[in-house]
mmCIF file of C-alpha atoms in Angstrom:
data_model
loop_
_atom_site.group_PDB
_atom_site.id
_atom_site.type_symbol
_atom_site.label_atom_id
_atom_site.label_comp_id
_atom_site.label_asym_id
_atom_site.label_seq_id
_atom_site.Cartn_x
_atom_site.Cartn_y
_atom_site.Cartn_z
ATOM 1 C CA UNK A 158 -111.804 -66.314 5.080
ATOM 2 C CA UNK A 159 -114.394 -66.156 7.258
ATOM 3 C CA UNK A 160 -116.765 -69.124 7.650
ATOM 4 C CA UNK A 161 -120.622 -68.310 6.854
ATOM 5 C CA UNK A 162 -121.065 -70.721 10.465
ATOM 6 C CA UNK A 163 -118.626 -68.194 12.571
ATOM 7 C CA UNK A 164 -120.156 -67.427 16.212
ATOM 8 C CA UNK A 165 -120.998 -63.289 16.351
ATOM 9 C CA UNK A 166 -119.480 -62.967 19.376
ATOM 10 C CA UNK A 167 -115.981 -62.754 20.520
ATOM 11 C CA UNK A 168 -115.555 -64.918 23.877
ATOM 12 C CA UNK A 169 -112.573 -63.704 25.816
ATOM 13 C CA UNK A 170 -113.349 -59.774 25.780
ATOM 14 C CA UNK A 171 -116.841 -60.470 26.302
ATOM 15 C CA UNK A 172 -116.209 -62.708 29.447
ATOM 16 C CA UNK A 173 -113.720 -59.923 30.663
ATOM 17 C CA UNK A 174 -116.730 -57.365 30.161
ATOM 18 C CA UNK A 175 -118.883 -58.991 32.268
ATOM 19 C CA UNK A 176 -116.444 -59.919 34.876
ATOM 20 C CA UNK A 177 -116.133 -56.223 35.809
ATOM 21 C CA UNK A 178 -119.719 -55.849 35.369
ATOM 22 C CA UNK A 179 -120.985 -58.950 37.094
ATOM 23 C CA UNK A 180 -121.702 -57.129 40.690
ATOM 24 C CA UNK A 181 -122.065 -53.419 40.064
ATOM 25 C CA UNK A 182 -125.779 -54.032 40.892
ATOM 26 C CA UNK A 183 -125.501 -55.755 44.025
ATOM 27 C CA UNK A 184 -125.037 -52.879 45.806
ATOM 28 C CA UNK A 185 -128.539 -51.517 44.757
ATOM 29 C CA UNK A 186 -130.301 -54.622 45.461
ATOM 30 C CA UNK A 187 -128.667 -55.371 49.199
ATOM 31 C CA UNK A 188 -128.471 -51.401 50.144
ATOM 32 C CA UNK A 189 -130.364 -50.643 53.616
ATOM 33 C CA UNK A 190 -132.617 -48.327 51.761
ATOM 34 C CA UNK A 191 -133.862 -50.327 48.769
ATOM 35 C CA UNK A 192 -137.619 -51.008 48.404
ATOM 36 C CA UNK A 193 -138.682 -54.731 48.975
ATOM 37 C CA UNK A 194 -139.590 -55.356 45.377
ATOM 38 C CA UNK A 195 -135.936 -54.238 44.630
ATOM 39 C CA UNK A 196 -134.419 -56.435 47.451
ATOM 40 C CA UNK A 197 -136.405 -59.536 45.307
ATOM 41 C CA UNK A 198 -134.701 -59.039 42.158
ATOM 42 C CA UNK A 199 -132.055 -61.194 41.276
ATOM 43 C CA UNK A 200 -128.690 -58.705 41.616
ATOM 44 C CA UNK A 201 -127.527 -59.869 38.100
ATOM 45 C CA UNK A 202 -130.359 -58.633 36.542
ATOM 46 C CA UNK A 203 -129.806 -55.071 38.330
ATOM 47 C CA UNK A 204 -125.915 -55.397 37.571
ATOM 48 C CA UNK A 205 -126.944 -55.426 33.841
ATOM 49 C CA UNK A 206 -129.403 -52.745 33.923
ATOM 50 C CA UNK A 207 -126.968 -51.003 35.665
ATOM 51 C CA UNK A 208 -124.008 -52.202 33.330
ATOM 52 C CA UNK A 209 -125.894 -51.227 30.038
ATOM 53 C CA UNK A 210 -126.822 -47.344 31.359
ATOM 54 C CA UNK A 211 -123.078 -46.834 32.084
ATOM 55 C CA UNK A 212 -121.500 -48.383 28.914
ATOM 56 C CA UNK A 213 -124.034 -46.868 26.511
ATOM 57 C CA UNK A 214 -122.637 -44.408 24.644
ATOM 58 C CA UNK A 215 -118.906 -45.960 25.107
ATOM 59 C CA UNK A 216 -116.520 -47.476 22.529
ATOM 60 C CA UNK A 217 -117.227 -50.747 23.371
ATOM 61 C CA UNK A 218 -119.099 -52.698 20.572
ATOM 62 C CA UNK A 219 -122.416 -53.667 21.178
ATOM 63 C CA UNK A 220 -122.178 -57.225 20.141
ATOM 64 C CA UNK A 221 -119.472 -57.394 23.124
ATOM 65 C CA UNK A 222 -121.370 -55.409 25.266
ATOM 66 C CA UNK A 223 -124.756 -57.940 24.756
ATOM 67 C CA UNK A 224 -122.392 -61.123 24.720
ATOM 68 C CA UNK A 225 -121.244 -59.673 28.381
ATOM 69 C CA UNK A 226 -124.591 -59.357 29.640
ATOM 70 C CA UNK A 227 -126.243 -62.500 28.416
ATOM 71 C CA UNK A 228 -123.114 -64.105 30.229
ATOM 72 C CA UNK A 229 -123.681 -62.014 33.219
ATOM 73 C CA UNK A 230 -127.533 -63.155 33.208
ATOM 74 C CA UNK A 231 -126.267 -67.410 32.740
ATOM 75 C CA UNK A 232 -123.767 -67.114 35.209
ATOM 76 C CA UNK A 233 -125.127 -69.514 37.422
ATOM 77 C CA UNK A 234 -126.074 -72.247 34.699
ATOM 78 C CA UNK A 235 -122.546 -73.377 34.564
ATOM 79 C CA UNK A 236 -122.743 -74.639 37.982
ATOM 80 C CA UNK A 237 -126.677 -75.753 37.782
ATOM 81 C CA UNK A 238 -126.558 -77.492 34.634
ATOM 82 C CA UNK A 239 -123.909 -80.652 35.345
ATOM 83 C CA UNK A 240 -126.198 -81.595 38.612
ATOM 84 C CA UNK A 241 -129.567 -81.464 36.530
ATOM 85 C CA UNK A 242 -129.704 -84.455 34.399
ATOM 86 C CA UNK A 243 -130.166 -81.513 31.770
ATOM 87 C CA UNK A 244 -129.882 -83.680 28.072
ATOM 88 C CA UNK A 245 -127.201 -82.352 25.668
ATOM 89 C CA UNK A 246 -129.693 -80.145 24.011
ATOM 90 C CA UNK A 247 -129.759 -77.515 26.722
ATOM 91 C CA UNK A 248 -126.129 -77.368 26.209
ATOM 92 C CA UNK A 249 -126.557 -77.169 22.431
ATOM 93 C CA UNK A 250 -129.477 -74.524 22.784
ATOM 94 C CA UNK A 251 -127.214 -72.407 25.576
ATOM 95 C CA UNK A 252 -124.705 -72.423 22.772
ATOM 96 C CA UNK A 253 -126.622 -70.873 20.212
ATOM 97 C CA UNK A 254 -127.055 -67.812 22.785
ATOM 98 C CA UNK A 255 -123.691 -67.131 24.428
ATOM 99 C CA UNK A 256 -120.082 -68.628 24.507
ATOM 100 C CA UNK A 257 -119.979 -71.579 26.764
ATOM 101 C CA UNK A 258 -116.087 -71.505 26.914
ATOM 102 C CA UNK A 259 -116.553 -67.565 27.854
ATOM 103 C CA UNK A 260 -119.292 -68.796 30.874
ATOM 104 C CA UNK A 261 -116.645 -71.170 32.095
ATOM 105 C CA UNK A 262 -113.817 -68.809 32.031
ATOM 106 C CA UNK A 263 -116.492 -66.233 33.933
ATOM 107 C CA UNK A 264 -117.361 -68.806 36.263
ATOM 108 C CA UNK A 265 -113.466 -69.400 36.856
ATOM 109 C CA UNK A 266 -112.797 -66.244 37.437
ATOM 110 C CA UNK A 267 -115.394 -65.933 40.234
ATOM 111 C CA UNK A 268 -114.536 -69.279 41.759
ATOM 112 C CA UNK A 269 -110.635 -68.075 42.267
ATOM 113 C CA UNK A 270 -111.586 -65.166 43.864
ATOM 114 C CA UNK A 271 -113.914 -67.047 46.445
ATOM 115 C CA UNK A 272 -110.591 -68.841 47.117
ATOM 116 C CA UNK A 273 -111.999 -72.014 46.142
ATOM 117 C CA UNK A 274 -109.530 -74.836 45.548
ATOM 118 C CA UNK A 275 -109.606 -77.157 42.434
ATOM 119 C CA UNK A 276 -111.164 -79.700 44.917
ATOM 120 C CA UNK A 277 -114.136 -77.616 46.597
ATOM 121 C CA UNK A 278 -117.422 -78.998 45.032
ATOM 122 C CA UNK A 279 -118.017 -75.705 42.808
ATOM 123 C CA UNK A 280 -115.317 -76.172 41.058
ATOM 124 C CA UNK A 281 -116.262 -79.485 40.508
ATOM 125 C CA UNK A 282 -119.289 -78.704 39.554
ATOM 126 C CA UNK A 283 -117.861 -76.301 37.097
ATOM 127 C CA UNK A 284 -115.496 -78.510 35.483
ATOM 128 C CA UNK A 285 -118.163 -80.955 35.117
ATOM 129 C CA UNK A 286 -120.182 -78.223 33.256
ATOM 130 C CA UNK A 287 -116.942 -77.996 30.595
ATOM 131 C CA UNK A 288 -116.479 -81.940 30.058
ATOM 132 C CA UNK A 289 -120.201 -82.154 29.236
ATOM 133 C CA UNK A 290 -120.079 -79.124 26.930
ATOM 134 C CA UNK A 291 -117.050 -80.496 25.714
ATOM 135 C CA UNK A 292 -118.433 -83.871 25.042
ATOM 136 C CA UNK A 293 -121.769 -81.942 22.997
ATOM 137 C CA UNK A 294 -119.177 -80.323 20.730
ATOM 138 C CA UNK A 295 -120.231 -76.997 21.681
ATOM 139 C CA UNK A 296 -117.535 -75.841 24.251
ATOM 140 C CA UNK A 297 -116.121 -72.362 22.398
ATOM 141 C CA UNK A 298 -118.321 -72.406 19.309
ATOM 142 C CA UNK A 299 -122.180 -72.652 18.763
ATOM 143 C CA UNK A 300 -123.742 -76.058 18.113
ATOM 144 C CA UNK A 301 -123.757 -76.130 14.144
ATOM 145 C CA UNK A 302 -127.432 -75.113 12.178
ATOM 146 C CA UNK A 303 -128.906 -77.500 10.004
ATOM 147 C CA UNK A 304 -127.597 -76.316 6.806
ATOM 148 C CA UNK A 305 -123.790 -76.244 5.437
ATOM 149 C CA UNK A 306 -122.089 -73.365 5.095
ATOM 150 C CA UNK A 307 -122.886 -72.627 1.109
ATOM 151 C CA UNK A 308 -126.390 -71.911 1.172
ATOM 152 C CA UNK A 309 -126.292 -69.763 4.642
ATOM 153 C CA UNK A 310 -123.849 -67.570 2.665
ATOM 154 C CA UNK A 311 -126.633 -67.777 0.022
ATOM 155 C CA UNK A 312 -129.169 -66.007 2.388
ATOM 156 C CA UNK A 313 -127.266 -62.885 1.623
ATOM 157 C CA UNK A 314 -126.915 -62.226 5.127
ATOM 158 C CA UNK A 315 -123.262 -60.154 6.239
ATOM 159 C CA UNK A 316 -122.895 -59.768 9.800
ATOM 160 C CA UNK A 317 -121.740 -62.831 11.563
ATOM 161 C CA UNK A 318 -124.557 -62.036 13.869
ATOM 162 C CA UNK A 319 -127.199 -61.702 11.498
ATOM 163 C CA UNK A 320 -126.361 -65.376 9.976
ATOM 164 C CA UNK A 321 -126.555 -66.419 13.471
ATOM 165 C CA UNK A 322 -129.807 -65.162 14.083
ATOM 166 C CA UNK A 323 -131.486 -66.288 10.673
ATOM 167 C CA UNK A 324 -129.677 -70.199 11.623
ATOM 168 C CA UNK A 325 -131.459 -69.908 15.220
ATOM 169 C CA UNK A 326 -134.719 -69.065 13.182
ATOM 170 C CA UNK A 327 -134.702 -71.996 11.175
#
């Protein structure tokens, strides 16, 4: 069955989501027309505001729509994080919010179609970002709460996301 520990999210649709999303705001934010204030906000930001008012109301679930987003929003952690002398908590902590595995595979994405090479210092960057969250034990799953799987079933809670949320609580 289903372990009480199991991540709410589901990585690869989720990191496809916000690959199609990822820019739809930069035109907003870099048009000729757009208001200073709106020329200082961060286009991902605008890309999910713009993202969430065109998938609301559409089939798509909304833990997979919110998964999508928060990856849209971390995008650039991936290659920030390896360069930072950021301790293996940050990784642990990012993996309580979102997918890391899903991140990378975003990040990929975006690196391949800059054209960058497996060489180019991005990509470097990036694959240093996957050995370290490799090495914290938290690459494709969430870094495990501090109780065992029993008595979070106990809680009562159903929703893989729910028993998420009450394990980031504690």
């Amino acid at each position: 069955g289903e372990s009480a520990l199991s991540p709410w999210w589901s990585a690869m649709p989720d990191a496809c989501l916000a690959a199609l999303v990822r820019h739809v705001g930069l035109g907003e934010v870099c048009s000729a027309g757009a208001r200073r204030s709106a020329l200082a906000l961060p286009h991902a930001r605008e890309s999910v505001r713009t993202a969430r008012e065109l998938l609301r109301g559409s089939d798509v679930p909304f833990p997979v729509r919110e998964h999508a987003m928060a990856l849209v929003l971390a995008a650039g952690k991936a290659a920030r994080l390896p360069g930072s002398g950021a301790p293996a908590q940050t990784y642990m902590r990012l993996s309580c919010a979102l997918d890391l595995r899903a991140l990378y595979h975003l990040e990929r994405a975006e690196l391949r179609a800059l054209g960058c090479g497996r060489d180019d210092p991005p990509v470097q960057r990036l694959e240093a970002f996957r050995a370290r969250a490799e090495q914290c034990g938290v690459f494709g799953r969430p870094h495990p709460p501090p109780l065992a799987p029993d008595p979070v079933r106990e809680l009562g809670f159903r929703e893989p996301r729910e028993r998420h949320r009450a394990l980031n609580a504690l």
